[in-house]
PDB file of C-alpha atoms in Angstrom:
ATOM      1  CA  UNK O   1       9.976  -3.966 -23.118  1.00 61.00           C
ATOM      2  CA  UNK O   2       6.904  -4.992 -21.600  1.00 74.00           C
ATOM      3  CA  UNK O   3       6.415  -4.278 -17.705  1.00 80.00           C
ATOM      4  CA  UNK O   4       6.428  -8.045 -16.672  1.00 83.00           C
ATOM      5  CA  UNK O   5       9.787  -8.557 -17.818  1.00 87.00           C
ATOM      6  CA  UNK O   6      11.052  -5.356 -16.694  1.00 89.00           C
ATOM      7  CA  UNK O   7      10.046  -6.757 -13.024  1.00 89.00           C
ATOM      8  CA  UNK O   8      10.721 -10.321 -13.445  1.00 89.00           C
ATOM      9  CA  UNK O   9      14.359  -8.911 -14.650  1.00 92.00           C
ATOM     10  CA  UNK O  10      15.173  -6.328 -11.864  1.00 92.00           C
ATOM     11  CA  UNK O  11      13.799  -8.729  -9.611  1.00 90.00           C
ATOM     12  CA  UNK O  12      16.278 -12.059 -10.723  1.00 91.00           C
ATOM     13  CA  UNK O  13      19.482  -9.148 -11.099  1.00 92.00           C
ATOM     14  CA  UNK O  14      17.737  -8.569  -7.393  1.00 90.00           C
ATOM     15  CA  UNK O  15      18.979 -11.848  -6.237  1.00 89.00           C
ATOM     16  CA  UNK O  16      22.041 -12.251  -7.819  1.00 92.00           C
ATOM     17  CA  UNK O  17      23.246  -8.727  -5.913  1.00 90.00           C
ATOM     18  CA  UNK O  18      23.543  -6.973  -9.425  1.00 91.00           C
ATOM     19  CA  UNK O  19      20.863  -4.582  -9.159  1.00 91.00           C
ATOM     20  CA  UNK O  20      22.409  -0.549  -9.568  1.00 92.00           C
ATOM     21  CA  UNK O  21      21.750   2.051  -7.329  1.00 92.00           C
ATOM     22  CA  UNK O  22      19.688   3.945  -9.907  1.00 94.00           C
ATOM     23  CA  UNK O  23      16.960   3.290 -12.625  1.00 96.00           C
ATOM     24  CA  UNK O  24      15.529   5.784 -14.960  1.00 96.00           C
ATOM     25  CA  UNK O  25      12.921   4.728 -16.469  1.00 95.00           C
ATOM     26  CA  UNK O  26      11.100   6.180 -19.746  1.00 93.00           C
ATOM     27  CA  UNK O  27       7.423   5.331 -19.667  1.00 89.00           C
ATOM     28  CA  UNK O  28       3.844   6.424 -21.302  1.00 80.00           C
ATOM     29  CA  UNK O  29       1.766   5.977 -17.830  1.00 81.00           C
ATOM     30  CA  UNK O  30       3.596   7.445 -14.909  1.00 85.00           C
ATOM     31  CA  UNK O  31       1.060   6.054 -12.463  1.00 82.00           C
ATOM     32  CA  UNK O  32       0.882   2.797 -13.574  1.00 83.00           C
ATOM     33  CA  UNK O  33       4.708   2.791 -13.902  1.00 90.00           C
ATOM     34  CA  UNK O  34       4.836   3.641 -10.248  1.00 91.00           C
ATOM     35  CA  UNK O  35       2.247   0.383  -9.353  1.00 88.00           C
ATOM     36  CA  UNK O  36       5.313  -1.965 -11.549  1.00 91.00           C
ATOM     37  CA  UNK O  37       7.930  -0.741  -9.710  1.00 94.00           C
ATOM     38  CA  UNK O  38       6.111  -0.958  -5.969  1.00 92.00           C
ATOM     39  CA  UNK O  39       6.018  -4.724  -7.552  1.00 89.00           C
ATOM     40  CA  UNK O  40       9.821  -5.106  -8.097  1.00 92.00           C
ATOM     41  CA  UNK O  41      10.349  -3.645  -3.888  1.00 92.00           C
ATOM     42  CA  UNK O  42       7.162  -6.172  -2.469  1.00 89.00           C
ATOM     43  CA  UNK O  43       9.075  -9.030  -4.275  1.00 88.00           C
ATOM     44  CA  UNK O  44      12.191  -8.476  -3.283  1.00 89.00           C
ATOM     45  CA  UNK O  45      11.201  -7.797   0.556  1.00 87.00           C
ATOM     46  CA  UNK O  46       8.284  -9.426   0.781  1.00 79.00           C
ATOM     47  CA  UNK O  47       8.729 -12.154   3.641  1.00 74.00           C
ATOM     48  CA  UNK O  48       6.438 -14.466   2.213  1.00 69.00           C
ATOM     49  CA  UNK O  49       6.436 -15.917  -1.175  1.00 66.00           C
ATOM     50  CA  UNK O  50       4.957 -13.017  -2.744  1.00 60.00           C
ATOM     51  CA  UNK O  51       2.090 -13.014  -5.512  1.00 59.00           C
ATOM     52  CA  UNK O  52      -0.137 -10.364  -6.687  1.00 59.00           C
ATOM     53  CA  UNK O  53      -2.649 -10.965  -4.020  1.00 55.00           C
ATOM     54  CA  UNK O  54      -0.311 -11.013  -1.270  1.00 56.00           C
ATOM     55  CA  UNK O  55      -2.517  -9.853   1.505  1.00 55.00           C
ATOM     56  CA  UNK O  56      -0.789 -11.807   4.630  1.00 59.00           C
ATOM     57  CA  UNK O  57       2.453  -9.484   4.379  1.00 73.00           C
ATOM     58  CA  UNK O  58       2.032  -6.556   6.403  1.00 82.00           C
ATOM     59  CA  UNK O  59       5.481  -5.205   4.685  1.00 84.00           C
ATOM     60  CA  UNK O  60       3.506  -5.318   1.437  1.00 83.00           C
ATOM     61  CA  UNK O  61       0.574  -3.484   2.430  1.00 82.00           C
ATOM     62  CA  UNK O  62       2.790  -0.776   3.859  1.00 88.00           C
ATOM     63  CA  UNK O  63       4.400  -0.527  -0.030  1.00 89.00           C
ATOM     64  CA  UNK O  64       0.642  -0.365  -1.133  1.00 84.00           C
ATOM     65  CA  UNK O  65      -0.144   2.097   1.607  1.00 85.00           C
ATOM     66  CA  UNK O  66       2.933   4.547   0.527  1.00 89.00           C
ATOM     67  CA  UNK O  67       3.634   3.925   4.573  1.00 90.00           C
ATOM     68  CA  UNK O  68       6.780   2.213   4.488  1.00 92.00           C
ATOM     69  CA  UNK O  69       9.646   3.794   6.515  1.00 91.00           C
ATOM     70  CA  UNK O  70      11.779   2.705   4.041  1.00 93.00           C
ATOM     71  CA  UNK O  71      10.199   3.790   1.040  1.00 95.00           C
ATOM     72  CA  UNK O  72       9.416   7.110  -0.256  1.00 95.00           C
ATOM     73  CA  UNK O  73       8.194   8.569  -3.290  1.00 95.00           C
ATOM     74  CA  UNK O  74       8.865  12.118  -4.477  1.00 95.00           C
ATOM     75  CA  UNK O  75       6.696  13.889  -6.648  1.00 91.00           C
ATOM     76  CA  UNK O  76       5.964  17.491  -8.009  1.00 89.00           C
ATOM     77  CA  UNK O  77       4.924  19.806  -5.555  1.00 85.00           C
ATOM     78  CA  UNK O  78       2.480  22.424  -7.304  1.00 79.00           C
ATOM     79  CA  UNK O  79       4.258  22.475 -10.972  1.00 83.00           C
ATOM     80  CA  UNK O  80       7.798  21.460  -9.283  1.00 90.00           C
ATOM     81  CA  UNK O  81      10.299  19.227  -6.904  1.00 94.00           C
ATOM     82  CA  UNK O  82      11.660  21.412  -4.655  1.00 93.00           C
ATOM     83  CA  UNK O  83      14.864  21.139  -2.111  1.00 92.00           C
ATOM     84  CA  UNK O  84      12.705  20.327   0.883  1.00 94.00           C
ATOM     85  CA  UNK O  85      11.705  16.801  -0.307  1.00 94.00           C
ATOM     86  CA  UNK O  86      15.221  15.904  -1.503  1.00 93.00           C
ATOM     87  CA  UNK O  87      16.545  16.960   2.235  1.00 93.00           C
ATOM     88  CA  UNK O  88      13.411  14.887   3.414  1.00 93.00           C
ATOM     89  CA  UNK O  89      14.785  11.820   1.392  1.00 92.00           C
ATOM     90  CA  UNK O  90      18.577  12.354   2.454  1.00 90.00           C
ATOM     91  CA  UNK O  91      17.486  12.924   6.194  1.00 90.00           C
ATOM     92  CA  UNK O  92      15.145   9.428   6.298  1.00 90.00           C
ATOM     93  CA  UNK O  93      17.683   7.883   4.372  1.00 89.00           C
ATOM     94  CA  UNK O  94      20.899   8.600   6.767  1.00 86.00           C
ATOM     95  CA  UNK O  95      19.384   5.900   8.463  1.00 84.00           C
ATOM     96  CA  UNK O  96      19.562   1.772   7.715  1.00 86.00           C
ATOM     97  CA  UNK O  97      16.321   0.905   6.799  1.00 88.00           C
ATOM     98  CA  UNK O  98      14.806  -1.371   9.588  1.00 82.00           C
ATOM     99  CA  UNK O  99      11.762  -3.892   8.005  1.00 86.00           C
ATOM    100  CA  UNK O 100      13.658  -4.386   4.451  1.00 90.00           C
ATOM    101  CA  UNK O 101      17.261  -4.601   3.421  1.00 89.00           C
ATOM    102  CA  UNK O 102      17.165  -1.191   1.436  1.00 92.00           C
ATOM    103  CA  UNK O 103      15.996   2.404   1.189  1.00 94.00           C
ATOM    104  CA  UNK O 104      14.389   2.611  -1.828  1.00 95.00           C
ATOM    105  CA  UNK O 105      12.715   6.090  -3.558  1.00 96.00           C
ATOM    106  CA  UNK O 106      10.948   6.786  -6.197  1.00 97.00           C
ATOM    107  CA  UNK O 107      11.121  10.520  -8.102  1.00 96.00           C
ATOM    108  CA  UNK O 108       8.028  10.992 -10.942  1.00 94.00           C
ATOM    109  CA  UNK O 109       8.829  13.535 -13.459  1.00 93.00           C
ATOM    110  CA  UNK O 110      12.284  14.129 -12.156  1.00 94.00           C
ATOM    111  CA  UNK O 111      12.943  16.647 -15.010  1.00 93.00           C
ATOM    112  CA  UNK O 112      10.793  19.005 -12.869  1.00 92.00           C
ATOM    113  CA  UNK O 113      13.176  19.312  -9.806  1.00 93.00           C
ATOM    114  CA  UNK O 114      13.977  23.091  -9.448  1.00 91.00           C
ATOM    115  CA  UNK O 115      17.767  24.202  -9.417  1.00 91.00           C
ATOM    116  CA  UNK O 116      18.178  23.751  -5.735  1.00 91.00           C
ATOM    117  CA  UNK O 117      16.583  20.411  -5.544  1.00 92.00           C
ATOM    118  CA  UNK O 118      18.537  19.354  -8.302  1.00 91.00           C
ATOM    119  CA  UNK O 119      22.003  20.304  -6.461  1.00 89.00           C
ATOM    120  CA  UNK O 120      20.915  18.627  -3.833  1.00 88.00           C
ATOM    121  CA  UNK O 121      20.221  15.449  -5.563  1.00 91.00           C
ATOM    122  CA  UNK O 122      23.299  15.415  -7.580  1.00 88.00           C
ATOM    123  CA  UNK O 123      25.545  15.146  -4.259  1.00 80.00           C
ATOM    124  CA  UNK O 124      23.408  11.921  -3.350  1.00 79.00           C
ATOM    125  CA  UNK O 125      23.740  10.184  -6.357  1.00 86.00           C
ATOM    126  CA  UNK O 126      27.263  11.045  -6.802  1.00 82.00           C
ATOM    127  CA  UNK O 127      28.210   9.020  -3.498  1.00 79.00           C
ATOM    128  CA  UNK O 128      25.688   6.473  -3.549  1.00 74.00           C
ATOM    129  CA  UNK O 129      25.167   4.294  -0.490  1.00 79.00           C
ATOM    130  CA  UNK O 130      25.095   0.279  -0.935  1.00 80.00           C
ATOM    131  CA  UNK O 131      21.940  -0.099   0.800  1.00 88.00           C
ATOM    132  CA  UNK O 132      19.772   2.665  -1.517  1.00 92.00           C
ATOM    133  CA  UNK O 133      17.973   2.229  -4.543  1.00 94.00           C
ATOM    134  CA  UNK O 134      16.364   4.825  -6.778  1.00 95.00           C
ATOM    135  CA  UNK O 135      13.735   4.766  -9.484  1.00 97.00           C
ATOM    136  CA  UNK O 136      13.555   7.746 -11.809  1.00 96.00           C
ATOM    137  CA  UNK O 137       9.765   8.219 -13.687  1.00 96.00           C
ATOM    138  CA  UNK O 138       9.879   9.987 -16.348  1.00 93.00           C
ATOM    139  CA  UNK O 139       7.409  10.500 -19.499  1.00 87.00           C
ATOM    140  CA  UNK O 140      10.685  11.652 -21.699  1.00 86.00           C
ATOM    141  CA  UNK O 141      14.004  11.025 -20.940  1.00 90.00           C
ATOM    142  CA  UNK O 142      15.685  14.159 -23.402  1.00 88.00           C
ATOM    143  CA  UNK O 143      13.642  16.200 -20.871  1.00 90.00           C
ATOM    144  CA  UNK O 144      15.984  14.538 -17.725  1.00 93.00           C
ATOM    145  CA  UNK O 145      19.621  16.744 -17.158  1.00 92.00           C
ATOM    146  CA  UNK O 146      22.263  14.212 -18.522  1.00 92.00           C
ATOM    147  CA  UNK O 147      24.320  14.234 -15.102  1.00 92.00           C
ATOM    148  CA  UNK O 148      21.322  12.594 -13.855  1.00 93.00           C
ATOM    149  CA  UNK O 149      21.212   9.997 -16.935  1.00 94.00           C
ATOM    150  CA  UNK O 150      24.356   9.695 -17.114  1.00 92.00           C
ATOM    151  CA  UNK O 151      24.034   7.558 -13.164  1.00 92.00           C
ATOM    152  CA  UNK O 152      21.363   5.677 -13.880  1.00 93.00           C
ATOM    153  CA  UNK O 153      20.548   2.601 -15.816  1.00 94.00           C
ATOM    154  CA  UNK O 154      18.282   3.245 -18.577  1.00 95.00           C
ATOM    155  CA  UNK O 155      15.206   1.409 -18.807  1.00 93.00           C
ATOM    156  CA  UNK O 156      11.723   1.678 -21.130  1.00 90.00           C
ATOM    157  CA  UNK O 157       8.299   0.754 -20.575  1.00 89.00           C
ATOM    158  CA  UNK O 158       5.453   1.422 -22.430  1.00 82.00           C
ATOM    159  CA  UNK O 159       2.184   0.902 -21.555  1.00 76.00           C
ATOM    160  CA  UNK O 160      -0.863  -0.626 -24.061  1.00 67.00           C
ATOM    161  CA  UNK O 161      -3.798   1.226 -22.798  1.00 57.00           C
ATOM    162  CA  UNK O 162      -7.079  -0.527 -22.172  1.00 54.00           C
ATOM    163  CA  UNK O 163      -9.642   2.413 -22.083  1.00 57.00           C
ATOM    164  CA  UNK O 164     -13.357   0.947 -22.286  1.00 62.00           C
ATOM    165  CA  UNK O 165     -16.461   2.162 -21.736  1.00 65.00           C
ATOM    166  CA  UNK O 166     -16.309   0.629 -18.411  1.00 61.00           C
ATOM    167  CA  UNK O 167     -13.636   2.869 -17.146  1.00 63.00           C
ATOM    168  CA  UNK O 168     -15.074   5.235 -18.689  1.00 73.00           C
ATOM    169  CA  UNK O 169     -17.956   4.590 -16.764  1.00 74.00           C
ATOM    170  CA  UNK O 170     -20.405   5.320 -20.051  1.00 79.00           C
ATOM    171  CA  UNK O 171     -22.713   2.995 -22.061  1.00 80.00           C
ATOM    172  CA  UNK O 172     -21.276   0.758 -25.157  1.00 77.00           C
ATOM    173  CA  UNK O 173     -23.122   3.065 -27.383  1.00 83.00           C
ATOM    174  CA  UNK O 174     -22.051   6.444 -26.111  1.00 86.00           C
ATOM    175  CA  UNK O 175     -18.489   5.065 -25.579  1.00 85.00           C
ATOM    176  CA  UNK O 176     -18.673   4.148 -29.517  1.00 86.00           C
ATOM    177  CA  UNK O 177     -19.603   7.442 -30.795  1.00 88.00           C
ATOM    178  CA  UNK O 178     -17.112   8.956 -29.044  1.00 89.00           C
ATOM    179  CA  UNK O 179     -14.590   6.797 -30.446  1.00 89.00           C
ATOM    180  CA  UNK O 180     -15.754   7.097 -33.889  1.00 89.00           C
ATOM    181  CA  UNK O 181     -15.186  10.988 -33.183  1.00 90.00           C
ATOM    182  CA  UNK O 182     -11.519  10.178 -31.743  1.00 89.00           C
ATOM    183  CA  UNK O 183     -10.747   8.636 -34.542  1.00 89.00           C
ATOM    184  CA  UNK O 184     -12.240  10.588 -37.683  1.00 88.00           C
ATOM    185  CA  UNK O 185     -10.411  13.305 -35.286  1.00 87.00           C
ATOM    186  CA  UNK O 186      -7.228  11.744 -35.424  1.00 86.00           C
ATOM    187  CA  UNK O 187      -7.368  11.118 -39.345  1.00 85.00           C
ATOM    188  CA  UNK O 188      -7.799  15.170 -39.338  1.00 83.00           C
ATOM    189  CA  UNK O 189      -4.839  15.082 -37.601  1.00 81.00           C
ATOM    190  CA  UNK O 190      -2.653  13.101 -39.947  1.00 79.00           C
ATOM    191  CA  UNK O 191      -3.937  14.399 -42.671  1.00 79.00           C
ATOM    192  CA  UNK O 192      -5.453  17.926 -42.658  1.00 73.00           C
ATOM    193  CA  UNK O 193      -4.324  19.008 -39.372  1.00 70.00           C
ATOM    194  CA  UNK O 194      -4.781  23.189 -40.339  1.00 73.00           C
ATOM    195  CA  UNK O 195      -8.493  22.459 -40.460  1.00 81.00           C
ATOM    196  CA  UNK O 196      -8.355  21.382 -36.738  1.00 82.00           C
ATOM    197  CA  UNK O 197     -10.177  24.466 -35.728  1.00 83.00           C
ATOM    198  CA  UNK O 198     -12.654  25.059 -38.283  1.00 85.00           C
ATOM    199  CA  UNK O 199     -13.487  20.884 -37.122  1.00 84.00           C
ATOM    200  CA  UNK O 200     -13.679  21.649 -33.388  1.00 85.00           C
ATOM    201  CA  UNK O 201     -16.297  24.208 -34.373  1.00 84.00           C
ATOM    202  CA  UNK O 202     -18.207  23.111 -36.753  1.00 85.00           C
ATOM    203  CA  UNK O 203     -18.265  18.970 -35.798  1.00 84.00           C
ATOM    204  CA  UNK O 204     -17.129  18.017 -32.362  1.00 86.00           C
ATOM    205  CA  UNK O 205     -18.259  20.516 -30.346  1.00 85.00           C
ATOM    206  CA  UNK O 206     -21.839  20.042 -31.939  1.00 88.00           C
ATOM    207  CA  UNK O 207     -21.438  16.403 -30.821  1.00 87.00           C
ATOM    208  CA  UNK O 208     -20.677  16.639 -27.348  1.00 88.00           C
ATOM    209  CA  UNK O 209     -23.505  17.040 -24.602  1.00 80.00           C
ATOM    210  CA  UNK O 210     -21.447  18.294 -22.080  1.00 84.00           C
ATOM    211  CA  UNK O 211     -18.147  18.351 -20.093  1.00 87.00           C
ATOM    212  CA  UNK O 212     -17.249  14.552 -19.848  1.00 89.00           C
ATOM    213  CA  UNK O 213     -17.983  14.005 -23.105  1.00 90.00           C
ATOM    214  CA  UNK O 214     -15.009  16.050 -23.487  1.00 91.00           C
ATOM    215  CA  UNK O 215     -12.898  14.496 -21.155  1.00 90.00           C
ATOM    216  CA  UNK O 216     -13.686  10.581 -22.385  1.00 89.00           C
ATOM    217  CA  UNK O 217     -12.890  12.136 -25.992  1.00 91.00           C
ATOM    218  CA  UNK O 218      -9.703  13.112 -25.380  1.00 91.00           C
ATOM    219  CA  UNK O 219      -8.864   9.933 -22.997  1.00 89.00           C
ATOM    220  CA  UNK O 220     -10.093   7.717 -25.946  1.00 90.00           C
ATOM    221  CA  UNK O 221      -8.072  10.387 -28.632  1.00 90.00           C
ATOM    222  CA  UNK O 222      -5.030   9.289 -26.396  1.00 88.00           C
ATOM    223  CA  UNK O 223      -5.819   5.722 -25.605  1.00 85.00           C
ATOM    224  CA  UNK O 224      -5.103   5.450 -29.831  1.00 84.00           C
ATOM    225  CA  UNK O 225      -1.358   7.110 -29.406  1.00 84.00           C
ATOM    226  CA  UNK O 226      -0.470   5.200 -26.451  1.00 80.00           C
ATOM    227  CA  UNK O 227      -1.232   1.982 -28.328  1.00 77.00           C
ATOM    228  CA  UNK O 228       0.618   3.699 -31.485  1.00 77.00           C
ATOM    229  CA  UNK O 229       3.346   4.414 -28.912  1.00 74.00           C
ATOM    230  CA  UNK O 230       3.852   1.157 -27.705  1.00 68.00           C
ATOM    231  CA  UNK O 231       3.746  -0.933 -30.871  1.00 67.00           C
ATOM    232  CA  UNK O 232       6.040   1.518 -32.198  1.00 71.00           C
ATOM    233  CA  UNK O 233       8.025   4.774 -30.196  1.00 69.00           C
ATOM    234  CA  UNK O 234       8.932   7.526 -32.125  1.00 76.00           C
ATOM    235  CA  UNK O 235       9.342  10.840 -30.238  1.00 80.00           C
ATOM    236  CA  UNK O 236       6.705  12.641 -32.475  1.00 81.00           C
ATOM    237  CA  UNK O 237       3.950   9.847 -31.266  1.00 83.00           C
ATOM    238  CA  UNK O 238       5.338  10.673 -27.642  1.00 83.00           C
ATOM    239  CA  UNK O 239       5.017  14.798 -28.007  1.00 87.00           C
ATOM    240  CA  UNK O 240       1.346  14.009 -29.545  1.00 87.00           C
ATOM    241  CA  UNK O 241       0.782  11.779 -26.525  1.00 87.00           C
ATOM    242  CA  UNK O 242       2.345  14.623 -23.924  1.00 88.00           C
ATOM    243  CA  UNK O 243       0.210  17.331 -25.636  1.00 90.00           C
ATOM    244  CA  UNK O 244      -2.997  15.472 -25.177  1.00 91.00           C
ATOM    245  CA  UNK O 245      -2.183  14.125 -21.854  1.00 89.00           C
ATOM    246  CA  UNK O 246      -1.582  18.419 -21.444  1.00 89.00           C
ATOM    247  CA  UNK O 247      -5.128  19.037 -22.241  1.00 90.00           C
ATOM    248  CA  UNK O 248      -6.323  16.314 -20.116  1.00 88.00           C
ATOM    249  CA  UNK O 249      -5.268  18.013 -17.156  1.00 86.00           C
ATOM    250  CA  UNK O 250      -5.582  21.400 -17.666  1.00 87.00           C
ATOM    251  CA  UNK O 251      -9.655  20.291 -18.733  1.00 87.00           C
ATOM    252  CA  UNK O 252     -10.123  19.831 -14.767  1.00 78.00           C
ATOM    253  CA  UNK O 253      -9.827  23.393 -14.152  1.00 80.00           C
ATOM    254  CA  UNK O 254     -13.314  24.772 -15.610  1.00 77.00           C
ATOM    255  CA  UNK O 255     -12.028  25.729 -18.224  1.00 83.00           C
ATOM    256  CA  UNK O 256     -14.209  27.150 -21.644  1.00 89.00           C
ATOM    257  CA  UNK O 257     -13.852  23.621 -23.757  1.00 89.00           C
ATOM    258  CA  UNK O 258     -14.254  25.739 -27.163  1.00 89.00           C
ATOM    259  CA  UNK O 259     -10.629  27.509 -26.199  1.00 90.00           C
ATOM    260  CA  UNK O 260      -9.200  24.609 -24.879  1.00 90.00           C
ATOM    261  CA  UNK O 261     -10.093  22.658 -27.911  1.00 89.00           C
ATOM    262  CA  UNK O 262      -8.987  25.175 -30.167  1.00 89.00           C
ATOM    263  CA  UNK O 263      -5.661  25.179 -27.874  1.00 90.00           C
ATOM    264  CA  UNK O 264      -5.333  21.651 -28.743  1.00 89.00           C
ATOM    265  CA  UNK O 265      -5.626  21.787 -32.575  1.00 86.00           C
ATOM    266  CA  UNK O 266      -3.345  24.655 -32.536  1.00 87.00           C
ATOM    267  CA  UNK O 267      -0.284  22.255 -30.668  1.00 87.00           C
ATOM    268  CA  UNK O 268      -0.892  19.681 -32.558  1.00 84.00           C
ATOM    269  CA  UNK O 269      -1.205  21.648 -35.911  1.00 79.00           C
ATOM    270  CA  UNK O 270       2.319  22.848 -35.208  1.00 78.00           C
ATOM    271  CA  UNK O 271       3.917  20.009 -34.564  1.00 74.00           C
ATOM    272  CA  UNK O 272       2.956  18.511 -37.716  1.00 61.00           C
ATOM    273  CA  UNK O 273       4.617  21.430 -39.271  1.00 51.00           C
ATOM    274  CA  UNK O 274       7.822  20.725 -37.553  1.00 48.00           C
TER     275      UNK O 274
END
């Protein structure tokens, strides 16, 4: 379902005092997931009547600000969630919230919450207060524990994603020769994905002039799956998408491109085998 009538929904069931106390929701773009949902909690707190450029409401910019008393989000610390920010989020929220009718969280990637955390957690959604809401973020659900599914309401929301040369912040021509690359690349990957390797070597590394070439590849090589993802979700266009997105990451660390490359075609090579 498409993010405006994910928030035009949550915020009418809002309203009619129908809204549960917890959401997990199954997205392709955790960060712009987060931005939707900050949307639903200006809407239904905002004091004036709120619109995208709501810029009177000092409530609002607090939401924008991640300063909201109210309103925390909890994300991985290092490669996980640990106990501390769950006891954080139980401490803040023994209180009633002061400037808006709720205490409202958000956890991203809530599949990476260490045993402890996770205990932790469990407790507060098992007795869940009337005046708390919770958003989940995840990029897979299977990868969420199923006591924690099994509390929430299940939502999905996938992203179309607009990557230009703009963003990209390259010229029309070098942004189209890298996408003629992503997507003779991605036919190698449908179709003849154990010559990955021998094709990083002998054709894409040739092509690219230096690091960011690199880096808008693969952001334009997963721009394609997202858009695949979202006109039609399977879960082996989301691993492709979660292996890429991998890559993306790891590509900020200096790493040598040729391995990482050849990293890449390797994961993907195997899970076309599967």
């Amino acid at each position: 379902m498409k993010a405006e009538n994910i928030i035009n929904k949550l915020t009418t069931l809002y309203h009619e005092k129908k809204l549960s106390h917890a959401y997990l929701i199954e997205t392709n773009n955790l960060s712009k997931c987060v931005n939707d949902v900050k949307i639903i909690i200006k809407r239904i707190n905002c004091k004036n009547e709120y619109s995208d450029s709501c810029g009177l409401c000092n409530l609002c910019h607090l939401v924008d600000q991640n300063n909201l008393p109210s309103f925390i989000i909890i994300e991985p610390d290092g490669k996980s969630i640990k106990k501390d920010a769950i006891e954080n989020l139980k401490d803040s929220f023994s209180k009633k919230p002061i400037y808006t009718d709720n205490n409202i969280y958000i956890i991203k990637s809530p599949e990476k919450m260490n045993g402890t955390a996770y205990n932790k957690l469990l407790k507060f959604l098992e007795e869940p207060e009337d005046n708390i809401i919770g958003f989940f973020i995840t990029e897979n659900k299977d990868d969420v524990a199923n006591t924690i599914i099994s509390r929430c309401e299940i939502i999905k929301i996938m992203y179309d994603d607009n990557t230009n040369y703009d963003l990209l912040g390259i010229n029309e021509n070098q942004y189209n020769h890298l996408k003629d690359l992503a997507i003779e690349y991605r036919n190698q990957i449908e179709n003849s994905s154990s010559d990955l390797v021998w094709y990083n070597s002998s054709v894409l590394l040739k092509e690219f002039e230096n690091r960011n070439d690199t880096i808008n590849f693969l952001k334009i090589l997963l721009s394609f799956y997202m858009k695949d993802l979202s006109d039609n979700y399977n879960q082996h266009l989301h691993q492709k998408v979660k292996i890429i997105s991998k890559y993306l990451e790891e590509i900020n660390f200096n790493v040598n491109i040729s391995l990482l490359l050849n990293s890449l075609a390797i994961e993907l090579g195997e899970l076309y085998g599967k």
